[in-house]
Amino acid sequence: MTSLDGTVLVTGGAGYIGSHTVRSLRAAGRDVVVLDSLELGRREAVIDAPLVVGNIADQDLVTATCNEYGVTQLVHFAAYKAVGESMENPAKYWRNNVAGTVELVEACLAAGVSDVVFSSSCSVNGTPETVPVTEDAAIRPESVYAESKAMVEKILSWYGVTNGLNSVSLRYFNAAGASFDGRIGEDWTYSFNLIPLAMKAVLLDDYQLNVFGDDYATPDGTCIRDYIHVEDLADAHVKALTYLGNGGESTAVNVGTGTGSSVFEVINATAAIAGRPVRHEVVARRAGDPVSTYANPDHALETLGWSAKHDLGAIVQTAYEWHLSQLDGSR
Ligand code: UD1
């Protein structure tokens, strides 16, 4: 009997990346229970996995859930993720993303959970000194949101020292795209990210995308990011749990493709797939945007046996099809 024989508790499993991960875990034969407040998550996205509605800081609820379902491993997504909001309302991020995680982990530890996969972010590195970014790059968060991720990474590693908890912090680059069967995707109502907004601009006549600066020192003047398909990202969680269940050491892992794409490349790929232009206008740079960041994915391959399978074309294609189906009301 190893932790791989028990159930996986997925906090935030009704959210965008969480719901894709729930599906991948179940496809891999794992038993899953979702804990989600449904403040930003969608009940439909969980499909038919067991769902407990509540807060991660509710220790009684977490304990009861762990005991009822026989939880041995945790995947922790539940967190706020709006960088701008985190600078205006930092307490919301310290309370939920940091203090809430401590309550959650304490309850999980008491219930016998041994392994945690944590939803971290490449933003813990701030503006990287060199690209591609490796896991030993300096931790230099540039927002309250990013600091909340860096703090939880540290807290989890201290729980390794004090309580023997094993953890993998997955540092996502830019999650994007929708499921290949068209069932779940990223709602643009709750997102300020480039790809959902590019979809909005190509599909709605009354919306125009703002391009935040085209005078950067990059080939086409726009910022470069590593867009990673959400199903690839989900697969990284499945593999990280397997790694921990097989006795792997705690570590942080960059989860990206290793290839950077510019904002204009995303716009052009979207226009090509939709067969119509993406209405956009170049506006001022956005404060705090790193010029260029993309992952060195070697550590992910070496430790987890994971690498990305899908490229920007697949990301844009699946995102486009999903958004189109939402507009048609065919869901
Ligand atoms: C940011 C965070 C990241 C977080 C993610 C989740 C930073 C450095 N990164 O990623 O940690 O996990 O949000 O929300 O804070 N763009 C436009 N117009 C738009 C939107 C975006 O031109 O309307 C451009 C941005 O300038 C950027 C690229 O598109 O170059 C991607 O932006 P976005 O999707 O917002 O993600 P990040 O800022 O990279």
mmCIF file of N, CA and C in Angstrom, residues 99-172:
data_model
loop_
_atom_site.group_PDB
_atom_site.id
_atom_site.type_symbol
_atom_site.label_atom_id
_atom_site.label_comp_id
_atom_site.label_asym_id
_atom_site.label_seq_id
_atom_site.Cartn_x
_atom_site.Cartn_y
_atom_site.Cartn_z
ATOM 1 N N ALA A 99 -2.348 31.975 4.483
ATOM 2 C CA ALA A 99 -2.868 31.459 5.765
ATOM 3 C C ALA A 99 -3.842 30.301 5.532
ATOM 4 N N GLY A 100 -4.681 30.398 4.520
ATOM 5 C CA GLY A 100 -5.626 29.319 4.212
ATOM 6 C C GLY A 100 -4.893 28.015 3.905
ATOM 7 N N THR A 101 -3.756 28.132 3.231
ATOM 8 C CA THR A 101 -2.979 26.928 2.904
ATOM 9 C C THR A 101 -2.432 26.271 4.168
ATOM 10 N N VAL A 102 -2.024 27.082 5.129
ATOM 11 C CA VAL A 102 -1.518 26.520 6.393
ATOM 12 C C VAL A 102 -2.625 25.713 7.082
ATOM 13 N N GLU A 103 -3.836 26.274 7.129
ATOM 14 C CA GLU A 103 -4.963 25.538 7.742
ATOM 15 C C GLU A 103 -5.204 24.229 7.001
ATOM 16 N N LEU A 104 -5.210 24.305 5.684
ATOM 17 C CA LEU A 104 -5.441 23.121 4.848
ATOM 18 C C LEU A 104 -4.381 22.050 5.105
ATOM 19 N N VAL A 105 -3.128 22.445 5.082
ATOM 20 C CA VAL A 105 -2.042 21.472 5.228
ATOM 21 C C VAL A 105 -2.071 20.846 6.621
ATOM 22 N N GLU A 106 -2.334 21.655 7.639
ATOM 23 C CA GLU A 106 -2.410 21.111 9.007
ATOM 24 C C GLU A 106 -3.491 20.028 9.094
ATOM 25 N N ALA A 107 -4.660 20.319 8.520
ATOM 26 C CA ALA A 107 -5.754 19.335 8.576
ATOM 27 C C ALA A 107 -5.389 18.086 7.770
ATOM 28 N N CYS A 108 -4.748 18.288 6.619
ATOM 29 C CA CYS A 108 -4.363 17.138 5.783
ATOM 30 C C CYS A 108 -3.321 16.274 6.494
ATOM 31 N N LEU A 109 -2.340 16.924 7.108
ATOM 32 C CA LEU A 109 -1.298 16.170 7.821
ATOM 33 C C LEU A 109 -1.917 15.325 8.932
ATOM 34 N N ALA A 110 -2.834 15.938 9.677
ATOM 35 C CA ALA A 110 -3.476 15.221 10.790
ATOM 36 C C ALA A 110 -4.276 14.030 10.285
ATOM 37 N N ALA A 111 -4.749 14.122 9.021
ATOM 38 C CA ALA A 111 -5.541 13.024 8.453
ATOM 39 C C ALA A 111 -4.655 11.999 7.736
ATOM 40 N N GLY A 112 -3.342 12.189 7.794
ATOM 41 C CA GLY A 112 -2.434 11.178 7.240
ATOM 42 C C GLY A 112 -2.007 11.405 5.799
ATOM 43 N N VAL A 113 -2.278 12.608 5.252
ATOM 44 C CA VAL A 113 -1.838 12.904 3.874
ATOM 45 C C VAL A 113 -0.315 13.080 3.881
ATOM 46 N N SER A 114 0.361 12.467 2.897
ATOM 47 C CA SER A 114 1.827 12.513 2.908
ATOM 48 C C SER A 114 2.421 13.334 1.773
ATOM 49 N N ASP A 115 1.637 13.553 0.700
ATOM 50 C CA ASP A 115 2.206 14.175 -0.508
ATOM 51 C C ASP A 115 1.350 15.357 -0.966
ATOM 52 N N VAL A 116 2.017 16.431 -1.392
ATOM 53 C CA VAL A 116 1.302 17.607 -1.906
ATOM 54 C C VAL A 116 1.907 18.042 -3.234
ATOM 55 N N VAL A 117 1.041 18.275 -4.205
ATOM 56 C CA VAL A 117 1.468 18.943 -5.438
ATOM 57 C C VAL A 117 0.858 20.332 -5.409
ATOM 58 N N PHE A 118 1.722 21.329 -5.474
ATOM 59 C CA PHE A 118 1.277 22.713 -5.302
ATOM 60 C C PHE A 118 1.339 23.484 -6.614
ATOM 61 N N SER A 119 0.267 24.247 -6.813
ATOM 62 C CA SER A 119 0.097 25.077 -7.989
ATOM 63 C C SER A 119 0.885 26.375 -7.817
ATOM 64 N N SER A 120 2.156 26.357 -8.240
ATOM 65 C CA SER A 120 2.973 27.562 -8.122
ATOM 66 C C SER A 120 3.044 28.254 -9.477
ATOM 67 N N SER A 121 3.932 29.194 -9.604
ATOM 68 C CA SER A 121 3.924 30.045 -10.796
ATOM 69 C C SER A 121 5.339 30.489 -11.124
ATOM 70 N N CYS A 122 5.603 30.629 -12.424
ATOM 71 C CA CYS A 122 6.921 31.140 -12.838
ATOM 72 C C CYS A 122 7.121 32.565 -12.351
ATOM 73 N N SER A 123 6.035 33.215 -11.910
ATOM 74 C CA SER A 123 6.183 34.594 -11.446
ATOM 75 C C SER A 123 6.958 34.669 -10.131
ATOM 76 N N VAL A 124 7.232 33.536 -9.472
ATOM 77 C CA VAL A 124 8.104 33.581 -8.281
ATOM 78 C C VAL A 124 9.491 34.096 -8.652
ATOM 79 N N ASN A 125 9.870 33.950 -9.930
ATOM 80 C CA ASN A 125 11.179 34.419 -10.379
ATOM 81 C C ASN A 125 11.164 35.879 -10.836
ATOM 82 N N GLY A 126 10.004 36.516 -10.838
ATOM 83 C CA GLY A 126 9.925 37.898 -11.311
ATOM 84 C C GLY A 126 10.434 38.001 -12.740
ATOM 85 N N THR A 127 11.131 39.094 -13.028
ATOM 86 C CA THR A 127 11.728 39.248 -14.360
ATOM 87 C C THR A 127 13.021 38.445 -14.367
ATOM 88 N N PRO A 128 13.076 37.364 -15.144
ATOM 89 C CA PRO A 128 14.269 36.513 -15.055
ATOM 90 C C PRO A 128 15.506 37.189 -15.642
ATOM 91 N N GLU A 129 16.668 36.911 -15.033
ATOM 92 C CA GLU A 129 17.911 37.502 -15.526
ATOM 93 C C GLU A 129 18.296 36.887 -16.856
ATOM 94 N N THR A 130 18.048 35.571 -16.983
ATOM 95 C CA THR A 130 18.362 34.894 -18.247
ATOM 96 C C THR A 130 17.209 33.963 -18.592
ATOM 97 N N VAL A 131 17.049 33.711 -19.887
ATOM 98 C CA VAL A 131 16.073 32.721 -20.354
ATOM 99 C C VAL A 131 16.817 31.678 -21.187
ATOM 100 N N PRO A 132 16.344 30.436 -21.271
ATOM 101 C CA PRO A 132 15.217 29.884 -20.535
ATOM 102 C C PRO A 132 15.476 29.825 -19.028
ATOM 103 N N VAL A 133 14.366 29.809 -18.258
ATOM 104 C CA VAL A 133 14.447 29.886 -16.803
ATOM 105 C C VAL A 133 14.614 28.486 -16.213
ATOM 106 N N THR A 134 15.616 28.340 -15.358
ATOM 107 C CA THR A 134 15.810 27.073 -14.645
ATOM 108 C C THR A 134 15.298 27.228 -13.212
ATOM 109 N N GLU A 135 15.171 26.102 -12.506
ATOM 110 C CA GLU A 135 14.575 26.119 -11.161
ATOM 111 C C GLU A 135 15.478 26.796 -10.137
ATOM 112 N N ASP A 136 16.769 26.937 -10.451
ATOM 113 C CA ASP A 136 17.636 27.604 -9.470
ATOM 114 C C ASP A 136 17.735 29.111 -9.713
ATOM 115 N N ALA A 137 16.916 29.641 -10.611
ATOM 116 C CA ALA A 137 16.883 31.105 -10.813
ATOM 117 C C ALA A 137 16.442 31.768 -9.503
ATOM 118 N N ALA A 138 16.892 33.005 -9.306
ATOM 119 C CA ALA A 138 16.582 33.731 -8.057
ATOM 120 C C ALA A 138 15.072 33.848 -7.856
ATOM 121 N N ILE A 139 14.644 33.683 -6.584
ATOM 122 C CA ILE A 139 13.228 33.887 -6.232
ATOM 123 C C ILE A 139 13.065 35.369 -5.919
ATOM 124 N N ARG A 140 12.382 36.072 -6.838
ATOM 125 C CA ARG A 140 12.245 37.530 -6.687
ATOM 126 C C ARG A 140 10.855 37.970 -7.126
ATOM 127 N N PRO A 141 9.827 37.637 -6.316
ATOM 128 C CA PRO A 141 8.460 37.978 -6.725
ATOM 129 C C PRO A 141 8.289 39.484 -6.889
ATOM 130 N N GLU A 142 7.449 39.875 -7.853
ATOM 131 C CA GLU A 142 7.223 41.302 -8.098
ATOM 132 C C GLU A 142 5.779 41.705 -7.824
ATOM 133 N N SER A 143 5.016 40.810 -7.193
ATOM 134 C CA SER A 143 3.636 41.168 -6.823
ATOM 135 C C SER A 143 3.269 40.388 -5.569
ATOM 136 N N VAL A 144 2.215 40.833 -4.910
ATOM 137 C CA VAL A 144 1.722 40.119 -3.725
ATOM 138 C C VAL A 144 1.305 38.707 -4.135
ATOM 139 N N TYR A 145 0.646 38.590 -5.291
ATOM 140 C CA TYR A 145 0.249 37.271 -5.789
ATOM 141 C C TYR A 145 1.470 36.347 -5.893
ATOM 142 N N ALA A 146 2.506 36.818 -6.582
ATOM 143 C CA ALA A 146 3.692 35.984 -6.800
ATOM 144 C C ALA A 146 4.371 35.660 -5.468
ATOM 145 N N GLU A 147 4.401 36.648 -4.565
ATOM 146 C CA GLU A 147 5.000 36.396 -3.237
ATOM 147 C C GLU A 147 4.198 35.340 -2.486
ATOM 148 N N SER A 148 2.862 35.355 -2.650
ATOM 149 C CA SER A 148 2.050 34.352 -1.944
ATOM 150 C C SER A 148 2.423 32.947 -2.424
ATOM 151 N N LYS A 149 2.762 32.811 -3.697
ATOM 152 C CA LYS A 149 3.184 31.507 -4.231
ATOM 153 C C LYS A 149 4.561 31.125 -3.682
ATOM 154 N N ALA A 150 5.476 32.099 -3.678
ATOM 155 C CA ALA A 150 6.831 31.828 -3.171
ATOM 156 C C ALA A 150 6.779 31.457 -1.691
ATOM 157 N N MET A 151 5.917 32.143 -0.925
ATOM 158 C CA MET A 151 5.803 31.844 0.510
ATOM 159 C C MET A 151 5.287 30.432 0.731
ATOM 160 N N VAL A 152 4.269 30.036 -0.029
ATOM 161 C CA VAL A 152 3.722 28.681 0.159
ATOM 162 C C VAL A 152 4.766 27.632 -0.231
ATOM 163 N N GLU A 153 5.539 27.891 -1.279
ATOM 164 C CA GLU A 153 6.613 26.939 -1.622
ATOM 165 C C GLU A 153 7.523 26.722 -0.404
ATOM 166 N N LYS A 154 7.878 27.823 0.244
ATOM 167 C CA LYS A 154 8.781 27.737 1.415
ATOM 168 C C LYS A 154 8.099 27.035 2.579
ATOM 169 N N ILE A 155 6.839 27.398 2.818
ATOM 170 C CA ILE A 155 6.097 26.780 3.925
ATOM 171 C C ILE A 155 6.033 25.269 3.719
ATOM 172 N N LEU A 156 5.759 24.849 2.485
ATOM 173 C CA LEU A 156 5.682 23.403 2.211
ATOM 174 C C LEU A 156 7.036 22.748 2.429
ATOM 175 N N SER A 157 8.098 23.419 2.038
ATOM 176 C CA SER A 157 9.390 22.778 2.245
ATOM 177 C C SER A 157 9.720 22.690 3.734
ATOM 178 N N TRP A 158 9.278 23.658 4.545
ATOM 179 C CA TRP A 158 9.459 23.549 6.008
ATOM 180 C C TRP A 158 8.601 22.433 6.591
ATOM 181 N N TYR A 159 7.408 22.212 6.020
ATOM 182 C CA TYR A 159 6.606 21.066 6.499
ATOM 183 C C TYR A 159 7.309 19.746 6.192
ATOM 184 N N GLY A 160 8.170 19.759 5.182
ATOM 185 C CA GLY A 160 8.989 18.568 4.924
ATOM 186 C C GLY A 160 9.941 18.315 6.089
ATOM 187 N N VAL A 161 10.537 19.406 6.586
ATOM 188 C CA VAL A 161 11.501 19.295 7.695
ATOM 189 C C VAL A 161 10.783 18.923 8.998
ATOM 190 N N THR A 162 9.671 19.609 9.290
ATOM 191 C CA THR A 162 9.029 19.431 10.594
ATOM 192 C C THR A 162 8.091 18.227 10.650
ATOM 193 N N ASN A 163 7.472 17.888 9.508
ATOM 194 C CA ASN A 163 6.443 16.832 9.534
ATOM 195 C C ASN A 163 6.638 15.738 8.492
ATOM 196 N N GLY A 164 7.720 15.813 7.741
ATOM 197 C CA GLY A 164 7.979 14.781 6.735
ATOM 198 C C GLY A 164 7.063 14.848 5.525
ATOM 199 N N LEU A 165 6.435 16.014 5.300
ATOM 200 C CA LEU A 165 5.554 16.160 4.129
ATOM 201 C C LEU A 165 6.400 16.226 2.849
ATOM 202 N N ASN A 166 5.966 15.500 1.822
ATOM 203 C CA ASN A 166 6.668 15.538 0.530
ATOM 204 C C ASN A 166 5.898 16.456 -0.420
ATOM 205 N N SER A 167 6.613 17.326 -1.126
ATOM 206 C CA SER A 167 5.883 18.252 -2.008
ATOM 207 C C SER A 167 6.609 18.495 -3.324
ATOM 208 N N VAL A 168 5.802 18.698 -4.351
ATOM 209 C CA VAL A 168 6.312 19.192 -5.634
ATOM 210 C C VAL A 168 5.595 20.504 -5.917
ATOM 211 N N SER A 169 6.361 21.575 -6.076
ATOM 212 C CA SER A 169 5.776 22.850 -6.482
ATOM 213 C C SER A 169 5.936 22.965 -7.988
ATOM 214 N N LEU A 170 4.805 22.972 -8.683
ATOM 215 C CA LEU A 170 4.850 23.095 -10.147
ATOM 216 C C LEU A 170 4.748 24.570 -10.493
ATOM 217 N N ARG A 171 5.803 25.092 -11.091
ATOM 218 C CA ARG A 171 5.820 26.516 -11.470
ATOM 219 C C ARG A 171 5.329 26.639 -12.907
ATOM 220 N N TYR A 172 4.038 26.965 -13.008
ATOM 221 C CA TYR A 172 3.436 27.051 -14.345
ATOM 222 C C TYR A 172 3.952 28.268 -15.085
#
